[in-house]
Coordinates of C-alpha atoms in Angstrom, one line a residue:
X230 CA 78.6 237.0 12.8
X231 CA 81.7 237.8 14.9
X232 CA 85.1 238.4 13.1
X233 CA 87.4 235.6 14.0
X234 CA 90.3 237.8 13.3
X235 CA 89.5 239.8 16.5
X236 CA 89.6 236.6 18.8
X237 CA 93.4 236.9 19.2
X238 CA 95.2 239.9 20.7
X239 CA 97.9 241.5 18.8
X240 CA 101.2 240.8 20.4
X241 CA 102.6 243.8 22.2
X242 CA 106.2 245.1 22.5
X243 CA 107.9 244.0 25.6
X244 CA 108.4 246.5 28.3
X245 CA 111.1 246.9 30.8
X246 CA 108.6 245.6 33.4
X247 CA 108.0 242.3 31.5
X248 CA 111.4 241.0 32.4
X249 CA 111.2 238.2 34.9
X250 CA 111.5 239.6 38.4
X251 CA 113.1 236.2 39.6
X252 CA 116.0 236.8 37.4
X253 CA 116.3 240.5 38.7
X254 CA 116.1 239.2 42.2
X255 CA 118.8 236.6 41.5
X256 CA 121.2 239.2 40.2
X257 CA 120.7 241.5 43.1
X258 CA 121.2 238.6 45.6
X259 CA 124.4 237.4 43.9
X260 CA 125.7 241.0 44.3
X261 CA 125.0 240.9 48.0
X262 CA 126.4 237.5 48.4
X263 CA 129.6 238.2 46.4
X264 CA 130.2 241.6 47.8
X265 CA 131.5 242.6 44.3
X266 CA 132.2 246.2 43.9
X267 CA 131.1 247.1 47.6
X268 CA 131.8 250.2 49.3
X269 CA 130.7 249.5 52.7
X270 CA 130.9 246.7 55.2
X271 CA 128.3 245.8 57.8
X272 CA 129.0 243.5 60.7
X273 CA 126.8 241.6 63.1
X274 CA 128.8 239.5 65.6
X275 CA 130.7 236.8 63.6
X276 CA 129.1 237.7 60.2
X277 CA 130.2 240.4 57.7
X278 CA 128.7 241.6 54.5
X279 CA 130.1 243.7 51.7
X280 CA 127.2 246.1 50.7
X281 CA 126.4 248.9 48.3
X282 CA 125.7 252.4 49.8
X283 CA 123.5 253.4 46.9
X284 CA 121.0 250.4 47.4
X285 CA 120.8 250.6 51.1
X286 CA 120.6 254.4 51.3
X287 CA 117.6 254.3 48.6
X288 CA 115.7 251.8 50.4
X289 CA 116.2 252.1 54.2
X290 CA 115.8 255.4 56.3
X291 CA 118.4 254.0 58.8
X292 CA 121.1 253.6 56.4
X293 CA 120.2 256.9 54.4
X294 CA 120.8 258.8 57.7
X295 CA 123.9 256.7 58.9
X296 CA 125.7 257.3 55.4
X297 CA 125.3 261.0 55.3
X298 CA 128.7 263.0 55.3
X299 CA 130.2 263.5 58.6
X300 CA 128.7 260.5 60.4
X301 CA 131.1 258.1 61.7
X302 CA 129.6 255.1 59.9
X303 CA 130.2 256.9 56.5
X304 CA 133.9 257.7 57.4
X305 CA 134.8 254.5 58.8
X306 CA 133.2 252.3 55.9
X307 CA 131.8 249.9 58.4
X308 CA 128.5 249.8 60.3
X309 CA 128.3 247.6 63.4
X310 CA 125.0 246.0 64.4
X311 CA 126.0 243.5 67.0
X312 CA 122.8 244.1 69.2
X313 CA 120.9 242.4 66.5
X314 CA 120.4 238.6 65.3
X315 CA 122.7 237.8 62.4
X316 CA 120.0 235.9 60.5
X317 CA 117.5 238.8 60.9
X318 CA 120.3 241.3 59.7
X319 CA 120.7 238.9 56.6
X320 CA 117.0 238.8 55.9
X321 CA 116.9 242.7 56.3
X322 CA 119.8 243.2 53.7
X323 CA 118.4 240.3 51.4
X324 CA 115.0 242.3 51.3
X325 CA 116.7 245.7 50.7
X326 CA 118.5 244.0 47.6
X327 CA 115.7 242.1 46.1
X328 CA 112.5 243.6 47.6
X329 CA 111.1 240.0 47.5
X330 CA 108.0 238.9 49.2
X331 CA 109.7 235.7 50.5
X332 CA 111.5 235.1 53.8
X333 CA 114.0 232.3 53.9
X334 CA 112.7 230.4 56.9
X335 CA 115.0 227.8 58.3
X336 CA 115.8 225.1 56.0
X337 CA 115.1 222.4 58.4
X338 CA 111.6 223.3 58.7
X339 CA 108.7 220.9 58.1
X340 CA 107.5 220.9 54.4
X341 CA 103.9 221.1 55.4
X342 CA 104.5 223.9 57.8
X343 CA 105.9 225.8 54.9
X344 CA 102.7 225.6 53.0
X345 CA 100.9 227.5 55.6
X346 CA 101.8 230.7 53.8
X347 CA 100.1 229.4 50.4
X348 CA 96.9 228.0 52.0
X349 CA 94.2 228.9 54.4
X350 CA 92.5 227.7 57.5
X351 CA 91.2 224.5 55.9
X352 CA 94.8 223.5 55.4
X353 CA 95.5 224.3 59.1
X354 CA 92.9 221.9 59.9
X355 CA 94.3 219.2 57.6
X356 CA 97.4 219.2 60.0
X357 CA 95.5 218.0 63.2
X358 CA 95.8 214.3 62.3
X359 CA 99.4 214.7 61.6
X360 CA 99.9 216.4 64.9
X361 CA 98.7 213.2 66.6
X362 CA 101.3 211.2 64.7
X363 CA 104.3 213.5 65.3
X364 CA 103.4 216.2 67.6
X365 CA 107.0 217.3 68.6
X366 CA 108.2 217.6 65.1
X367 CA 105.4 219.8 63.9
X368 CA 105.5 222.0 67.1
X369 CA 109.3 222.5 66.7
X370 CA 108.8 223.2 63.2
X371 CA 106.1 225.7 63.8
X372 CA 107.5 227.6 66.7
X373 CA 111.1 227.7 65.0
X374 CA 109.3 229.5 62.2
X375 CA 107.7 231.9 64.7
X376 CA 111.0 232.6 66.6
X377 CA 112.7 233.3 63.4
X378 CA 109.9 235.8 62.1
X379 CA 109.8 237.5 65.3
X380 CA 113.6 238.3 65.1
X381 CA 112.9 239.6 61.5
X382 CA 109.9 241.6 62.5
X383 CA 111.6 243.3 65.3
X384 CA 114.6 243.9 63.2
X385 CA 112.8 245.4 60.3
X386 CA 110.6 247.6 62.5
X387 CA 113.8 248.8 64.3
X388 CA 115.4 249.9 60.9
X389 CA 112.1 251.3 59.5
X390 CA 111.7 248.9 56.7
X391 CA 108.0 248.7 57.1
X392 CA 107.0 246.3 54.2
X393 CA 109.5 243.5 55.5
X394 CA 108.0 244.2 59.0
X395 CA 104.5 243.6 57.5
X396 CA 105.5 240.6 55.7
X397 CA 107.1 239.0 58.8
X398 CA 103.8 239.8 60.8
X399 CA 101.6 238.3 58.1
X400 CA 103.5 235.1 58.4
X401 CA 103.4 234.9 62.2
X402 CA 99.8 235.5 62.0
X403 CA 99.5 232.5 59.7
X404 CA 101.1 230.4 62.0
X405 CA 99.0 231.6 65.0
X406 CA 95.9 230.4 63.0
X407 CA 97.4 226.8 63.0
X408 CA 98.0 227.2 66.8
X409 CA 94.3 228.2 67.1
X410 CA 93.2 225.4 64.9
X411 CA 95.2 223.0 67.2
X412 CA 94.0 224.5 70.4
X413 CA 90.4 224.1 69.2
X414 CA 90.8 220.5 68.4
X415 CA 92.5 220.0 71.9
X416 CA 89.5 221.7 73.6
X417 CA 86.9 219.6 71.5
X418 CA 88.0 216.5 72.8
X419 CA 91.4 215.4 71.2
X420 CA 93.1 215.9 74.6
X421 CA 91.7 212.5 75.5
X422 CA 94.0 211.0 72.8
X423 CA 97.4 209.6 73.6
X424 CA 100.0 212.1 73.1
X425 CA 97.6 214.9 73.3
X426 CA 97.0 215.1 77.1
X427 CA 99.7 217.7 77.7
X428 CA 99.7 219.2 74.3
X429 CA 98.3 222.4 75.7
X430 CA 101.4 222.8 77.9
X431 CA 103.9 221.9 75.2
X432 CA 102.2 224.3 72.8
X433 CA 102.1 227.3 75.3
X434 CA 105.7 226.8 76.3
X435 CA 107.0 226.5 72.9
X436 CA 105.1 229.7 71.4
X437 CA 105.9 231.6 74.6
X438 CA 109.7 230.9 73.9
X439 CA 109.1 232.0 70.3
X440 CA 106.9 235.2 70.9
X441 CA 108.5 236.7 74.3
X442 CA 111.9 237.7 73.3
X443 CA 114.4 238.7 76.0
X444 CA 113.3 242.3 76.1
X445 CA 109.7 244.0 75.7
X446 CA 109.2 244.4 71.9
X447 CA 106.1 246.5 71.0
X448 CA 106.1 245.3 67.3
X449 CA 105.1 241.8 68.7
X450 CA 102.5 242.9 71.0
X451 CA 99.3 242.1 68.8
X452 CA 100.8 238.6 68.0
X453 CA 101.5 238.1 71.8
X454 CA 97.9 239.1 72.4
X455 CA 96.4 236.7 69.9
X456 CA 98.6 233.9 71.5
X457 CA 97.5 234.8 75.0
X458 CA 93.9 234.9 74.2
X459 CA 94.2 231.5 72.6
X460 CA 95.9 230.2 75.8
X461 CA 93.3 231.5 78.2
X462 CA 90.3 230.6 76.1
X463 CA 91.2 226.9 74.9
X464 CA 93.8 225.5 77.4
X465 CA 93.7 224.3 80.9
X466 CA 95.5 227.2 82.5
X467 CA 94.9 226.0 86.0
X468 CA 97.1 222.8 85.4
X469 CA 99.7 224.6 83.1
X470 CA 100.3 227.4 85.7
X471 CA 100.5 225.3 88.6
X472 CA 103.9 223.8 87.3
X473 CA 106.6 225.7 89.2
X474 CA 109.2 225.0 86.6
X475 CA 106.9 226.2 83.8
X476 CA 106.3 229.5 85.7
X477 CA 109.9 230.0 86.3
X478 CA 110.7 229.3 82.5
X479 CA 107.6 231.7 81.4
X480 CA 107.6 234.6 83.8
X481 CA 106.2 237.2 81.4
X482 CA 103.4 234.9 80.2
X483 CA 102.7 233.8 83.8
X484 CA 102.4 237.6 84.8
X485 CA 99.9 238.2 82.0
X486 CA 97.7 235.3 83.2
X487 CA 97.7 236.4 86.7
X488 CA 96.9 240.0 85.8
X489 CA 93.9 238.7 83.5
X490 CA 92.8 236.4 86.5
X491 CA 92.9 239.5 88.8
X492 CA 90.8 241.6 86.5
X493 CA 88.2 238.9 86.3
X494 CA 87.9 238.5 89.9
X495 CA 87.8 242.2 90.5
X496 CA 85.0 242.3 87.8
X497 CA 83.2 239.7 89.7
X498 CA 83.2 241.6 93.0
X499 CA 82.3 245.0 91.3
X500 CA 79.3 243.3 89.7
X501 CA 77.8 242.4 93.1
X502 CA 76.0 245.3 94.8
X503 CA 77.3 246.1 98.4
X504 CA 73.9 245.4 99.9
X505 CA 74.0 241.9 98.6
X506 CA 77.6 241.2 99.5
X507 CA 77.7 238.5 102.4
X508 CA 80.4 238.4 105.2
X509 CA 82.7 235.3 104.5
X510 CA 82.9 233.0 107.7
X511 CA 85.5 230.4 107.7
X512 CA 84.2 226.9 107.9
X513 CA 85.5 224.7 110.8

């Protein structure tokens, strides 16, 4: 017969790690937002943050190096980061202060798009009927997320904050799963429905703008590849890339499609033995 006295665990003394992480995050975030007792300024275009050297130097190799004695940034008391996107710098600083696994995506996003990070591919499939009802809203929300996350990923990679870069990459990948689900539905017959006929072009255009930034960005390459493979395997690229305005708006993606086509043609030629190749004669 078991001893009922052993069915309950004895309470243990609270440890420092037992304090709610959310409360610590909030306190750190308040410190960043208020700039209280800050000893350094960071400027990015029209935004300025009052920050704390000890926090940044401890958690970011770039700031650790920039704040060494003798460096201009350390002596001037201000670090200028005008080449970066202000919202991405804000996310970088927020992460360095809180080490949170959340990224504050644009507040105007569709709530259902926000749940992508919580659920799996089944949830992505559930969005397909809604895409039929309000395609432009969902596409805009999804690709706004991707553009924002792309900026965060590139910035985190640039300043060697690898955990934030990984986090942003995971969120981009989750949104590409949604694209793949929608692309599969389009190919499997939804393209015949009203409002879906040019959906492949709209999705391709929106994701191209979100993932292909002004300059080549190596950290985004793997996500660009996933997007590219989805486009060429699921969508009607002959129709999409016959549109001159589309080509002019998306030159880098167009170049990749043409290179892929050339490789395919070259492979077809190389697969035919020279002895069996026929001379082409123009038909009159």
